[in-house]
Each structure stands twice: as structure tokens, then as C-alpha cells.
Coordinates of C-alpha atoms in Angstrom, one line a residue:
M1 CA 102.7 87.2 63.0
L2 CA 101.0 90.2 64.6
T3 CA 97.8 91.3 63.3
I4 CA 96.6 94.8 64.6
V5 CA 93.0 96.1 63.9
A6 CA 91.0 99.2 64.8
P7 CA 87.8 97.9 66.6
S8 CA 84.4 98.3 64.8
G9 CA 81.8 98.9 67.4
D10 CA 81.4 96.1 70.2
R11 CA 82.1 93.0 67.9
T12 CA 85.2 92.8 65.7
I13 CA 86.6 89.9 63.4
V14 CA 90.5 89.7 63.2
R15 CA 91.7 87.3 60.3
V16 CA 94.9 85.6 60.9
P17 CA 97.3 83.3 59.2
P18 CA 96.1 79.7 59.8
S19 CA 97.4 78.7 63.2
R20 CA 96.6 76.4 66.1
S21 CA 97.2 79.0 68.8
A22 CA 97.0 82.9 69.1
V23 CA 97.2 85.5 71.6
V24 CA 94.7 88.4 71.7
S25 CA 95.9 91.6 73.0
L26 CA 93.7 94.8 73.7
N27 CA 94.1 98.4 74.3
T28 CA 91.6 100.5 75.9
R29 CA 91.2 103.5 78.1
A30 CA 88.1 102.3 79.9
E31 CA 88.6 101.4 83.6
S32 CA 86.6 98.1 83.6
G33 CA 85.1 95.9 81.1
R34 CA 84.8 92.1 79.9
I35 CA 86.0 90.6 76.6
D36 CA 84.6 87.3 75.0
L37 CA 86.0 85.6 72.0
T38 CA 84.6 83.3 69.2
V39 CA 87.0 81.2 67.3
Y40 CA 86.7 80.5 63.4
R41 CA 88.6 77.1 62.3
A42 CA 89.7 76.6 58.8
D43 CA 87.3 73.4 58.8
G44 CA 84.4 75.9 59.0
Q45 CA 83.7 75.2 62.7
V46 CA 82.9 78.1 65.1
S47 CA 83.2 78.2 68.8
R48 CA 80.6 79.6 71.1
W49 CA 81.5 82.8 73.0
L50 CA 84.3 81.9 75.3
P51 CA 85.2 84.2 78.2
Y52 CA 88.6 85.7 77.9
I53 CA 89.2 88.5 80.4
E54 CA 87.6 90.8 82.9
F55 CA 89.5 93.9 84.2
S56 CA 88.6 96.7 86.7
P57 CA 90.8 99.2 88.7
A58 CA 90.9 96.1 91.3
G59 CA 92.8 94.1 88.8
R60 CA 92.5 91.7 85.7
R61 CA 91.1 88.2 85.6
S62 CA 91.9 85.8 82.7
F63 CA 89.5 83.0 82.2
S64 CA 90.1 79.4 80.6
G65 CA 86.8 78.8 78.7
A66 CA 86.4 75.8 76.3
D67 CA 84.0 74.0 73.9
E68 CA 84.5 71.4 71.1
V69 CA 85.9 73.8 68.7
A70 CA 88.7 75.7 70.8
R71 CA 90.0 76.3 74.3
I72 CA 91.6 79.2 76.2
A73 CA 94.5 78.4 78.4
I74 CA 94.9 81.6 80.5
D75 CA 95.6 84.0 77.6
I76 CA 96.3 81.5 74.7
V77 CA 93.6 80.5 72.4
E78 CA 94.2 76.9 71.1
A79 CA 92.4 74.7 68.5
A80 CA 93.2 71.2 67.2
V81 CA 92.4 72.6 63.7
P82 CA 94.0 76.0 62.6
I83 CA 92.4 79.0 63.6
V84 CA 91.7 81.4 60.8
A85 CA 89.8 84.3 62.3
I86 CA 88.8 85.3 66.1
E87 CA 85.8 87.5 66.8
V88 CA 86.2 89.9 69.9
R89 CA 83.1 91.1 71.8
S90 CA 83.6 93.9 74.1
D91 CA 81.2 95.6 76.7
T92 CA 83.6 98.5 76.6
E93 CA 85.2 100.7 74.0
L94 CA 88.5 99.4 72.5
D95 CA 91.1 101.4 70.9
A96 CA 92.9 98.6 69.2
I97 CA 93.0 94.8 69.0
A98 CA 96.1 92.7 68.2
V99 CA 96.2 89.0 67.6
S100 CA 99.6 87.4 67.6
T101 CA 100.3 83.9 66.1
P102 CA 103.4 81.8 66.0
T103 CA 105.3 81.8 62.5
H104 CA 106.4 78.5 61.1

């Protein structure tokens, strides 16, 4: 399932159908920036801020951050307990945020 939202400031929460994995996509006109994610699980656990991507005219870099709640494997956000929301924090203006989760 694809959920698309318009960002609201430098932090936006995207609620998704419960899923153990998700891919976050972003649209921006900015030349450079950094995006971090917080993962909300169905059991009420919330991850710390996990680094997601950094981009600049020189290229894009994906991170593989993790804590006891969730982990990012390149661009895929994963959790042992279903994810119900992802909060996106950006240091630059975003035009749109999309979160894709598998349909079962």
C-alpha cells in the first residue's frame, strides 16, 4: 500500500497499515539535505531517531541505522513487530513523503 502525505514543517508523521517493512520516498527541490526516521510499532514501542539518507549535488548516501525497536537495511525500514507509523525529520523543505508497505 502506498501512503502519500504533504509534509508539515521539519517533522511529519505518516500512519501506515501495520507492516513489518516499509520504504520511505521523498520529493524535494533542495540540492542537499539529511533525513532521519522514527519508527512507531503496534506494541507502542518507538525507535530513536535513525539516520536514513543524506543527499547533495555530489550524490546520495543511504544509512543502515538500528536500535532495539527497528532497523534500516539500506532503504528498507524493518521491525519484528508491525510498524504503524513513521515520523520523518528533515533539515530541508520536502514537497512530498510517500511510504510504501507490502500488501498481504
